[in-house]
Each structure stands twice: as structure tokens, then as C-alpha cells.
Amino acid sequence: MESSKLLIEGGRRLTGEIQIHGAKNSVLPILAATLLCGRTKTREAGISRTKTREAGISTIHRCAGLSDAFAAMRILRSLGCDVTHEGSTVTVNSANAEGDIVSDGLMHEMRSSIVFLGAILGRVGRCRLSFPGGCELGPRPIDLHLEALRRLGVKITEDHGILDCTAGARPLSADITLSLPSVGATENIMLYSALGAGETVIRNAAREPEISDLAGYLIKCGAEISGQGTSTLVINGVPELHGCEYSVMPDRIEAATYMGAAAITNGELMLRGVRPSDMYSCMSVFSEMGCGVYPYDDKIFISARKPISAVRTVRTMPYPGFPTDCQPIVMAVLAKSRGTSVIVENIFENRFMAAPELRRMGANIKAEGKVAVVEGVKKLYGAPVRAYDLRAGAALVVAALGAEGQTQVSNIHYIDRGYESIETALSSVGANVKRV
Ligand code: EPZ
């Protein structure tokens, strides 16, 4: 079925305010973590229910209306959780959750479903799920996830694309060093180690703010975690976790996307409900482009009255370096700038999917391996383009806002995975965007 499209009439300066939603990459692991509540796990008695039903109830605020979030809620329901949501508040009751299988369909709907593995194993001690589909960004290996879980006593067999996992006796202490600071692997180890006896140390852990947000939720549920935000995380398993009320951190990538929209249209935007302290590396790139970037407590004001200048080198790195998720958006803005920029993508193998589509709009980008050379052009022109992944799709929307004429972006279901109604937010600050 041909998914809906966005029709964008470019060339209008954006001015006004946008309220930023809760972070996709935080609410997904937190929704998985709700599975751990309402369960007692001791070395002697093994796994049993907690006394009170309430222990299984979590209320999560600032859950954005994203297709990935709805997919995560479907997975929770398939595992036996009661899940309701009202606006941006989701209530999960995992008291009766006994499920240990994530269906093939659900796994393929959302690659990051792999983060349910640690939570399901932590709750019921076994899990069967299909290997997460590769995705647009290249093969998405999970070798670090599996290696760490094996070190934690989990038996894992893989056959015909199905992972069959059974928790064994967990070592009383495990010291795991990740060969690269994988966000997902760090999250899976945290989720599996939070419940049940044993001290787990993760070295070279991911330091992303979303990791700290997941730790924040788990600690509020009674977990014992320290070091979040640093490269060394220590998780002391506890016998019981109870549900809690928690508000998800702001989405720093959504915020950076709208900064890109302001920059390419020479506009001025006030972004509300953000956490500037998560965004120094993004803000500094926009400042280097010549934008005025003014962070306040929970707001960022960006002003781009002058034409955008090229940035000598943008290289993506694990946090606190420049985030790979912002790279396609910044590529779109630099496509219409004065001078030549070099972009180095160090995290994913195939994350220049926006480049050929931007070239259809008149951009001059040569992408080879992990390097893309962007020769800024004076003008971009509207054209029919296609989203091939979430952030490349967002990059095309940003480019279209700064292009002359009409752009038609198709495959926007990719964009809906990570942005709640992007056309509403952009129209509210003067863009001419219609979903058809
Ligand atoms: C998370 O993906 C985010 N997704 C991604 O955001 C983000 O780009 C990425 O972290 C990096 O910040 C969610 O949080 C749901 P990784 P994840 O494990 O966990 C390799 C978006 O647009 N690797 O840190 O999959 C991997 O192939 C998405 O919102 C292994 O080799 O990222 C990649 O090259 C896209 N083996 C690199 O590490 C492993 O076992 C970083 O992956 C795991 C990862």
C-alpha cells in the first residue's frame, strides 16, 4: 500500500515556537523496563509474584505519539501486560505478564525490539524472538548483546533466525567490557541485571542521556544502579522492582531536527521543553554554521538570519560527541550553504541514504564509504523524493523547507516512527506542509 506523502512548498522563513516531545530512544527501553515490575526474584525462591498488584503498575509521561512507541505497547500487550494510553501518558500493568515470545511480525515491525530481550529474560527467565531484521542503516548486529548475556549465564541458541534464550544461574558478580559503547547492548545488560542477585559492572558502557533516563526510571522502581552517564556502570540486582510514575526526557534529536528547519529557512525558532545540557555537540555545529544558538533552562532559541556557512568537518561519535542521528539533518542544511563541508559517519555503515535524494533536489554531495563531501549550493529545488530511513526522511523534509518550489516526500511512515505529526509542528511555525 503506497504510504501517505508530505507535500512541502519551500521558501518560507520559519518563526515561532515548537514544543518538543519525550524522547523516542528513551521511552522504548523504558517501556521494555516496565516488564520488570511486580516480580520478586531471589536466588533461593526463584521467580514469584510480588504481594501487591499495584507493584506492577507504571505510569509513563511524555510518551510521544510515535509508531515505534505504539509497536512497543503492542509487544507489551502480547506479553500479557495491560497497557492504556491517554494523550502522552501510558499506563502499564505488568502484574500478570508471563509471555516469553516476541512474534516475528512484531520483531520486524521495529528493529529496536531487541531491547525487550533483556527485560523478558529478567522477568520470566526465558525468551524466544527472531533475529531483528537488518534495517536501512546496514546490518544491525547484536553480537555485543548476546556475548554479554552469555557472560551473565544466559544460554542462547540461534537457529534459522530464531534466538532461544534461557536464563541460568547468574554469576554473583560479572565484569563486562563492551568493545564499543553500544546503546542497545548497554540497555539490554541493565535490563537483565536490575532484578535478581548479582553485581554487574559494564565498562565502555554507552553514555547517552537515554541510558541515564532508563537508569532514572529503574532506580525509581527500586533498582540499584550507579555510574550512568559515565563509561562504567554498576548494577546491583535487587529482589523486587515496583512500578512508578516517570516522565521521559526530551527528544534531543527531534529538537535538532527543528533547529535544522530554522537554519535552512533563515528563520527563528524557540524550542520549548528541551534539555540543552544533552545537546552541546549539536548546538556547537549550528553555531559553526553561523546560527545564533541561545540555550536557557528548558528552551533553546535559534536564529539564522544570515546565510549558512559550511562546517569544515562534522564527525559522528558516541555521546557526548556529535550524534549520528543528527547527521542526515545537518547534511541537508549544509547542502544549501556557502563552502564545502566534510561529514564523517563513524557509527553506522550506511547512513548517507539522504544523499542521493538530496542530489535530486540540486545538492552537490559525494558520499564514499564513511565520508561525504558536501559542496554547498545557492539553491535547492523541490522534487519528488523518497524516505529510506527515519532520519534520512527527516533530512528530506528539512531540505524541502529550504528548497524553491514543491517537494513530495513519500514513504513517510519512516518519519512517523520518530516524529509525532511533523507536519503539524512545522505548519505551526509557518511552513506549507500537507500530508496527502
Ligand atoms: C540506538 O541504536 C538508537 N536507537 C539509534 O537511533 C542511534 O542511532 C544509536 O543508538 C546510536 O546512538 C534506539 O535507541 C532505539 P548501537 P542501537 O548499539 O542501540 C554496532 C534513530 O534514528 N553494534 O549504539 O542499535 C551497530 O551496528 C535510531 O532514532 C554492533 O556491531 O545503536 C552500530 O554500527 C537509529 N554490535 C554501532 O554499533 C552490537 O551488538 C552503534 O550501535 C551492537 C551494535
Coordinates of C-alpha atoms and ligand atoms in Angstrom, one line a residue:
M1 CA 0.0 0.0 0.0
E2 CA 1.5 3.3 -1.0
S3 CA 2.0 5.1 2.3
S4 CA 1.0 8.8 2.6
K5 CA 3.2 11.6 1.4
L6 CA 4.1 15.0 2.5
L7 CA 3.7 17.9 0.1
I8 CA 6.0 20.8 1.0
E9 CA 6.1 24.2 -0.6
G10 CA 9.5 25.5 0.4
G11 CA 11.0 29.0 0.7
R12 CA 9.2 30.3 3.8
R13 CA 11.1 31.5 6.8
L14 CA 10.0 29.6 9.9
T15 CA 9.3 31.7 13.0
G16 CA 7.6 30.8 16.3
E17 CA 7.7 28.1 19.0
I18 CA 7.7 24.3 18.9
Q19 CA 7.1 22.1 22.0
I20 CA 9.5 19.2 21.9
H21 CA 8.1 15.7 22.8
G22 CA 9.6 13.0 25.0
A23 CA 12.5 11.0 23.5
K24 CA 11.8 8.0 21.3
N25 CA 15.1 6.4 22.2
S26 CA 14.3 6.7 25.9
V27 CA 10.6 5.7 26.0
L28 CA 11.3 2.5 24.1
P29 CA 13.7 0.9 26.6
I30 CA 11.7 2.4 29.5
L31 CA 8.5 0.7 28.2
A32 CA 10.5 -2.6 28.0
A33 CA 11.7 -2.0 31.6
T34 CA 8.1 -1.8 32.9
L35 CA 8.0 -5.6 32.3
L36 CA 10.4 -6.0 35.3
C37 CA 7.9 -4.6 37.8
G38 CA 5.6 -6.7 40.1
R39 CA 8.1 -9.6 40.2
T40 CA 10.1 -10.9 43.1
K41 CA 13.3 -12.8 42.2
T42 CA 15.5 -14.3 44.9
R43 CA 18.3 -16.8 44.5
E44 CA 16.5 -19.2 46.8
A45 CA 12.9 -18.9 45.9
G46 CA 13.5 -18.1 42.2
I47 CA 10.8 -16.1 40.5
S48 CA 7.5 -15.3 42.1
R49 CA 4.8 -12.7 42.0
T50 CA 5.0 -9.7 44.3
K51 CA 2.5 -9.4 47.0
T52 CA 0.6 -6.4 45.7
R53 CA -0.9 -6.0 42.3
E54 CA 0.0 -2.3 42.4
A55 CA 3.7 -3.2 42.3
G56 CA 3.2 -4.0 38.6
I57 CA 1.8 -0.6 37.6
S58 CA 3.9 2.1 35.9
T59 CA 2.7 5.5 34.6
I60 CA 5.0 7.0 31.9
H61 CA 4.5 10.6 31.0
R62 CA 5.8 12.4 27.8
C63 CA 5.4 9.3 25.6
A64 CA 5.2 10.8 22.1
G65 CA 2.6 9.5 19.6
L66 CA 5.2 7.6 17.5
S67 CA 4.6 4.4 15.6
D68 CA 7.6 2.9 17.3
A69 CA 6.0 3.6 20.7
F70 CA 2.7 2.0 19.6
A71 CA 4.7 -1.0 18.4
A72 CA 6.4 -1.3 21.9
M73 CA 2.9 -1.1 23.5
R74 CA 1.7 -4.0 21.2
I75 CA 4.7 -6.1 22.3
L76 CA 3.9 -5.4 26.0
R77 CA 0.2 -6.4 25.4
S78 CA 1.4 -9.6 23.6
L79 CA 3.4 -10.5 26.7
G80 CA 0.3 -10.1 29.0
C81 CA 0.6 -6.5 30.2
D82 CA -2.4 -4.2 30.5
V83 CA -1.4 -1.1 28.5
T84 CA -3.6 2.0 28.2
H85 CA -2.6 5.4 27.0
E86 CA -4.2 8.8 27.3
G87 CA -2.5 11.6 25.3
S88 CA 1.2 11.3 26.1
T89 CA 0.7 9.2 29.3
V90 CA 1.0 5.5 29.1
T91 CA 0.0 3.2 32.0
V92 CA 1.4 -0.3 32.0
N93 CA 0.4 -3.1 34.4
S94 CA 2.8 -6.0 34.1
A95 CA 1.5 -7.9 37.2
N96 CA 0.2 -10.8 35.0
A97 CA 2.7 -10.7 32.3
E98 CA 4.0 -14.3 31.7
G99 CA 4.8 -14.1 28.0
D100 CA 8.3 -15.0 26.7
I101 CA 7.9 -14.8 23.0
V102 CA 8.0 -11.7 20.7
S103 CA 6.3 -12.6 17.5
D104 CA 8.2 -12.5 14.2
G105 CA 5.8 -9.8 13.0
L106 CA 6.4 -7.6 16.0
M107 CA 10.1 -8.1 15.8
H108 CA 10.2 -7.0 12.2
E109 CA 7.9 -4.0 12.8
M110 CA 10.6 -2.4 15.0
R111 CA 14.3 -3.4 15.0
S112 CA 14.9 -1.9 18.4
S113 CA 12.5 -4.5 19.8
I114 CA 15.8 -6.3 20.7
V115 CA 15.8 -4.3 23.9
F116 CA 12.8 -6.4 25.1
L117 CA 15.2 -9.4 25.3
G118 CA 16.9 -8.3 28.5
A119 CA 13.6 -7.3 30.1
I120 CA 11.7 -10.6 29.2
L121 CA 14.7 -12.7 30.4
G122 CA 14.8 -10.6 33.6
R123 CA 11.1 -11.2 34.3
V124 CA 10.4 -14.8 33.2
G125 CA 13.8 -16.3 32.7
R126 CA 13.3 -17.3 29.1
C127 CA 12.7 -15.6 25.7
R128 CA 12.3 -16.5 22.1
L129 CA 12.5 -13.9 19.4
S130 CA 13.6 -13.7 15.8
F131 CA 16.8 -12.0 14.9
P132 CA 15.9 -8.4 14.5
G133 CA 15.7 -7.6 10.8
G134 CA 18.6 -5.7 9.4
C135 CA 17.5 -2.2 8.6
E136 CA 18.2 0.7 6.3
L137 CA 21.3 1.7 8.2
G138 CA 23.1 -1.5 7.3
P139 CA 23.3 -4.8 9.2
R140 CA 22.4 -4.2 12.8
P141 CA 24.4 -6.9 14.6
I142 CA 23.6 -7.8 18.2
D143 CA 26.8 -9.7 18.9
L144 CA 27.6 -7.5 21.9
H145 CA 24.2 -8.0 23.3
L146 CA 24.4 -11.8 23.1
E147 CA 28.0 -12.0 24.3
A148 CA 27.2 -10.0 27.4
L149 CA 24.0 -12.0 28.2
R150 CA 26.0 -15.2 27.9
R151 CA 28.5 -13.8 30.4
L152 CA 25.6 -13.3 32.7
G153 CA 24.7 -17.0 32.5
V154 CA 22.1 -16.9 29.7
K155 CA 22.0 -19.9 27.4
I156 CA 21.4 -18.7 23.8
T157 CA 20.8 -20.8 20.8
E158 CA 20.3 -19.4 17.3
D159 CA 18.8 -21.4 14.6
H160 CA 17.0 -20.3 11.4
G161 CA 17.0 -16.8 12.6
I162 CA 15.3 -17.6 15.9
L163 CA 17.0 -16.7 19.2
D164 CA 16.1 -19.1 22.0
C165 CA 17.3 -17.8 25.4
T166 CA 17.2 -19.4 28.8
A167 CA 18.5 -17.7 32.0
G168 CA 20.9 -19.9 34.0
A169 CA 22.3 -19.2 37.5
R170 CA 23.5 -15.6 37.3
P171 CA 27.1 -15.1 38.5
L172 CA 27.2 -13.2 41.8
S173 CA 29.5 -10.7 40.0
A174 CA 30.1 -10.1 36.4
D175 CA 32.5 -7.6 34.8
I176 CA 31.6 -6.9 31.2
T177 CA 33.7 -4.7 28.8
L178 CA 31.9 -3.7 25.6
S179 CA 34.2 -3.5 22.6
L180 CA 32.2 -0.4 21.5
P181 CA 29.8 1.7 23.6
S182 CA 26.7 0.2 22.1
V183 CA 23.5 1.9 23.4
G184 CA 21.3 -1.2 22.9
A185 CA 23.7 -3.6 24.4
T186 CA 24.2 -1.3 27.5
E187 CA 20.4 -1.2 27.8
N188 CA 19.9 -4.9 27.5
I189 CA 22.5 -5.6 30.2
M190 CA 20.9 -3.0 32.5
L191 CA 17.5 -4.6 32.0
Y192 CA 18.7 -8.1 32.6
S193 CA 20.8 -7.3 35.6
A194 CA 18.4 -5.0 37.5
L195 CA 16.3 -7.8 39.0
G196 CA 17.8 -10.7 41.0
A197 CA 21.0 -11.2 43.0
G198 CA 24.4 -10.3 41.5
E199 CA 26.6 -7.3 40.8
T200 CA 27.2 -6.4 37.2
V201 CA 29.8 -3.9 36.0
I202 CA 29.7 -2.6 32.4
R203 CA 32.9 -1.0 31.1
N204 CA 32.9 1.1 28.0
A205 CA 29.2 1.5 28.5
A206 CA 27.2 3.9 26.3
R207 CA 27.0 7.4 28.0
E208 CA 23.9 8.7 26.0
P209 CA 21.4 10.7 28.1
E210 CA 18.8 8.0 27.2
I211 CA 20.9 5.5 29.2
S212 CA 20.7 7.8 32.2
D213 CA 17.0 8.2 31.7
L214 CA 16.5 4.4 31.7
A215 CA 18.6 4.2 34.9
G216 CA 16.4 7.0 36.4
Y217 CA 13.3 5.0 35.7
L218 CA 14.7 1.7 37.1
I219 CA 16.1 3.5 40.2
K220 CA 12.7 4.9 40.9
C221 CA 11.4 1.3 40.6
G222 CA 13.8 0.3 43.3
A223 CA 16.9 -0.7 41.2
E224 CA 20.4 -0.1 42.5
I225 CA 22.4 1.5 39.6
S226 CA 25.4 3.9 39.7
G227 CA 27.7 5.4 37.1
Q228 CA 25.0 6.1 34.5
G229 CA 26.3 8.8 32.1
T230 CA 29.9 7.6 32.6
S231 CA 31.7 4.7 30.8
T232 CA 31.4 2.4 33.8
L233 CA 28.0 1.4 35.0
V234 CA 27.4 -0.7 38.2
I235 CA 24.1 -2.6 38.6
N236 CA 23.4 -4.4 41.9
G237 CA 20.5 -6.7 41.3
V238 CA 17.6 -6.4 43.8
P239 CA 14.9 -9.0 44.6
E240 CA 12.0 -6.9 43.7
L241 CA 11.0 -3.9 41.4
H242 CA 7.8 -2.0 41.8
G243 CA 6.1 0.3 39.2
C244 CA 6.5 4.0 39.5
E245 CA 5.4 7.3 37.8
Y246 CA 8.1 8.7 35.5
S247 CA 8.5 11.5 32.9
V248 CA 10.6 10.7 29.8
M249 CA 13.5 13.1 28.9
P250 CA 13.1 15.5 26.0
D251 CA 13.9 14.2 22.5
R252 CA 17.2 15.8 21.6
I253 CA 17.1 14.5 18.0
E254 CA 13.6 16.0 17.4
A255 CA 14.9 19.3 18.8
A256 CA 18.0 19.2 16.5
T257 CA 15.7 18.4 13.5
Y258 CA 13.7 21.6 14.1
M259 CA 17.0 23.5 14.6
G260 CA 17.8 22.3 11.1
A261 CA 14.5 23.6 9.8
A262 CA 15.2 27.1 11.3
A263 CA 18.7 27.1 9.9
I264 CA 17.8 26.2 6.3
T265 CA 14.9 28.7 6.1
N266 CA 16.9 31.5 7.8
G267 CA 14.2 31.5 10.4
E268 CA 14.0 31.9 14.2
L269 CA 12.5 29.3 16.4
M270 CA 12.1 28.9 20.2
L271 CA 12.1 25.2 21.1
R272 CA 10.4 24.5 24.4
G273 CA 10.6 21.5 26.7
V274 CA 14.2 20.6 25.8
R275 CA 17.3 19.9 27.9
P276 CA 20.2 21.9 26.4
S277 CA 22.7 20.0 28.5
D278 CA 22.1 17.0 26.3
M279 CA 22.8 19.0 23.1
Y280 CA 26.1 20.8 23.3
S281 CA 27.6 18.9 20.3
C282 CA 24.5 19.7 18.2
M283 CA 24.3 23.3 19.3
S284 CA 28.0 23.8 18.5
V285 CA 27.6 22.6 14.9
F286 CA 24.7 25.0 14.4
S287 CA 26.8 27.8 15.9
E288 CA 29.7 26.9 13.5
M289 CA 27.2 27.3 10.6
G290 CA 26.6 30.9 11.7
C291 CA 23.3 30.4 13.6
G292 CA 22.7 32.2 16.8
V293 CA 22.0 29.5 19.4
Y294 CA 20.8 30.6 22.8
P295 CA 20.1 27.8 25.4
Y296 CA 18.0 28.6 28.5
D297 CA 16.9 26.2 31.3
D298 CA 14.4 24.1 29.3
K299 CA 14.4 26.1 26.0
I300 CA 16.7 26.8 23.0
F301 CA 16.3 29.8 20.8
I302 CA 17.9 29.5 17.4
S303 CA 18.2 32.4 14.9
A304 CA 19.5 32.0 11.4
R305 CA 19.1 35.4 9.8
K306 CA 22.4 35.1 7.9
P307 CA 23.1 32.6 5.1
I308 CA 24.5 29.3 6.4
S309 CA 28.3 28.8 6.3
A310 CA 29.9 25.4 5.6
V311 CA 31.4 23.5 8.5
R312 CA 34.9 22.1 7.8
T313 CA 34.3 18.7 9.4
V314 CA 31.3 17.1 11.1
R315 CA 32.2 13.7 12.6
T316 CA 29.6 11.5 14.4
M317 CA 30.8 9.9 17.6
P318 CA 29.3 8.2 20.6
Y319 CA 27.9 10.6 23.2
P320 CA 28.9 13.3 24.1
G321 CA 30.2 13.5 20.5
F322 CA 28.0 14.7 17.6
P323 CA 25.1 12.2 17.4
T324 CA 24.8 10.0 14.3
D325 CA 21.0 10.6 14.3
C326 CA 21.6 14.3 13.6
Q327 CA 24.0 13.6 10.7
P328 CA 21.4 13.4 7.9
I329 CA 19.6 16.5 9.1
V330 CA 22.9 18.5 9.2
M331 CA 23.8 17.2 5.8
A332 CA 20.6 18.6 4.4
V333 CA 21.3 22.0 5.9
L334 CA 24.9 22.1 4.7
A335 CA 23.7 21.2 1.2
K336 CA 22.5 24.8 0.9
S337 CA 25.4 26.7 2.5
R338 CA 28.4 28.7 1.4
G339 CA 31.5 26.5 1.1
T340 CA 32.4 22.8 1.4
S341 CA 31.8 20.6 4.4
V342 CA 33.1 17.1 5.1
I343 CA 30.9 14.7 7.1
V344 CA 32.4 11.6 8.6
E345 CA 29.9 8.9 9.8
N346 CA 31.7 6.8 12.4
I347 CA 28.8 4.9 13.9
F348 CA 26.7 3.3 11.1
E349 CA 27.9 1.7 7.9
N350 CA 25.3 3.0 5.6
R351 CA 23.9 6.3 6.9
F352 CA 24.1 8.5 3.8
M353 CA 20.8 7.4 2.4
A354 CA 19.7 11.0 2.2
A355 CA 22.5 12.0 -0.2
P356 CA 21.1 10.6 -3.5
E357 CA 17.6 12.1 -2.7
L358 CA 19.2 15.5 -1.8
R359 CA 21.1 15.4 -5.1
R360 CA 17.7 15.1 -6.9
M361 CA 16.9 18.5 -5.3
G362 CA 20.1 20.0 -6.7
A363 CA 22.5 19.2 -3.8
N364 CA 26.2 18.6 -4.6
I365 CA 27.2 15.7 -2.3
K366 CA 29.7 13.0 -2.9
A367 CA 29.4 10.1 -0.4
E368 CA 32.0 7.4 -0.4
G369 CA 32.3 4.9 2.5
K370 CA 32.1 6.8 5.7
V371 CA 32.9 10.2 4.3
A372 CA 30.5 12.6 2.5
V373 CA 31.8 15.8 0.9
V374 CA 29.0 18.4 0.7
E375 CA 29.7 21.3 -1.7
G376 CA 27.1 23.9 -0.6
V377 CA 24.9 25.2 -3.4
K378 CA 23.0 28.5 -3.5
K379 CA 19.6 26.9 -4.2
L380 CA 17.8 23.6 -3.7
Y381 CA 14.8 22.8 -5.9
G382 CA 11.6 20.9 -4.9
A383 CA 11.5 17.4 -6.4
P384 CA 9.7 14.0 -5.7
V385 CA 11.9 12.3 -3.2
R386 CA 11.6 9.1 -1.0
A387 CA 12.5 8.5 2.6
Y388 CA 14.6 5.3 3.1
D389 CA 15.0 5.5 6.9
L390 CA 13.8 7.6 9.7
R391 CA 16.4 10.4 9.9
A392 CA 17.1 10.5 6.2
G393 CA 13.4 11.1 5.8
A394 CA 13.5 13.9 8.3
A395 CA 16.5 15.4 6.4
L396 CA 14.5 15.5 3.2
V397 CA 11.7 17.4 4.9
V398 CA 14.3 19.9 6.2
A399 CA 15.8 20.3 2.7
A400 CA 12.3 20.7 1.2
L401 CA 11.6 23.6 3.6
G402 CA 14.7 25.4 2.2
A403 CA 14.0 24.5 -1.4
E404 CA 12.3 26.5 -4.1
G405 CA 9.0 25.0 -5.3
Q406 CA 7.2 21.9 -4.2
T407 CA 8.7 18.7 -2.8
Q408 CA 6.8 15.5 -2.4
V409 CA 8.3 13.2 0.2
S410 CA 7.0 9.6 0.1
N411 CA 7.5 6.6 2.4
I412 CA 6.8 9.0 5.3
H413 CA 5.9 6.0 7.6
Y414 CA 9.6 6.0 8.3
I415 CA 9.3 9.6 9.5
D416 CA 6.2 8.7 11.7
R417 CA 8.4 6.3 13.6
G418 CA 10.3 9.1 15.2
Y419 CA 8.3 12.3 14.9
E420 CA 4.8 12.9 16.2
S421 CA 3.0 14.6 13.3
I422 CA 5.9 16.5 11.9
E423 CA 3.6 18.4 9.6
T424 CA 1.6 19.9 12.5
A425 CA 4.7 21.2 14.2
L426 CA 6.2 22.7 11.1
S427 CA 2.9 24.3 9.9
S428 CA 2.5 25.9 13.4
V429 CA 5.7 27.9 12.6
G430 CA 4.8 29.0 9.1
A431 CA 5.7 26.0 6.9
N432 CA 3.5 25.0 4.0
V433 CA 3.3 21.2 4.6
K434 CA 0.4 18.9 3.9
R435 CA 0.0 15.2 4.5
V436 CA -1.8 13.5 1.5
Ligands
EPZ1 C1 20.5 3.3 19.3 O1 20.5 2.3 18.3 C2 19.4 4.3 18.7 N1 18.1 3.6 18.7 C3 19.8 4.8 17.3 O2 18.8 5.7 16.9 C4 21.1 5.5 17.4 O3 21.5 5.9 16.2 C5 22.2 4.6 18.0 O4 21.7 4.1 19.3 C6 23.5 5.3 18.3 O5 23.3 6.4 19.1 C7 17.4 3.4 19.8 O6 17.8 3.8 20.9 C8 16.1 2.7 19.7 P1 24.3 0.9 19.0 P2 21.4 0.9 18.7 O7 24.0 -0.4 19.5 O8 21.3 0.6 20.1 C9 27.2 -1.6 16.1 C10 17.2 6.6 15.4 O9 17.2 7.1 14.3 N2 26.8 -2.7 17.0 O10 24.9 2.0 19.8 O11 21.1 -0.1 17.6 C11 26.0 -1.1 15.3 O12 25.9 -1.9 14.1 C12 18.0 5.4 15.7 O13 16.5 7.1 16.4 C13 27.5 -3.9 16.8 O14 28.4 -4.0 16.0 O15 22.9 1.5 18.4 C14 26.3 0.3 15.0 O16 27.2 0.4 13.9 C15 18.8 4.9 14.6 N3 27.1 -5.0 17.6 C16 27.0 0.8 16.3 O17 27.5 -0.4 16.9 C17 26.2 -4.9 18.6 O18 25.9 -5.9 19.3 C18 26.2 1.6 17.3 O19 25.1 0.8 17.6 C19 25.5 -3.6 18.7 C20 25.8 -2.6 18.0

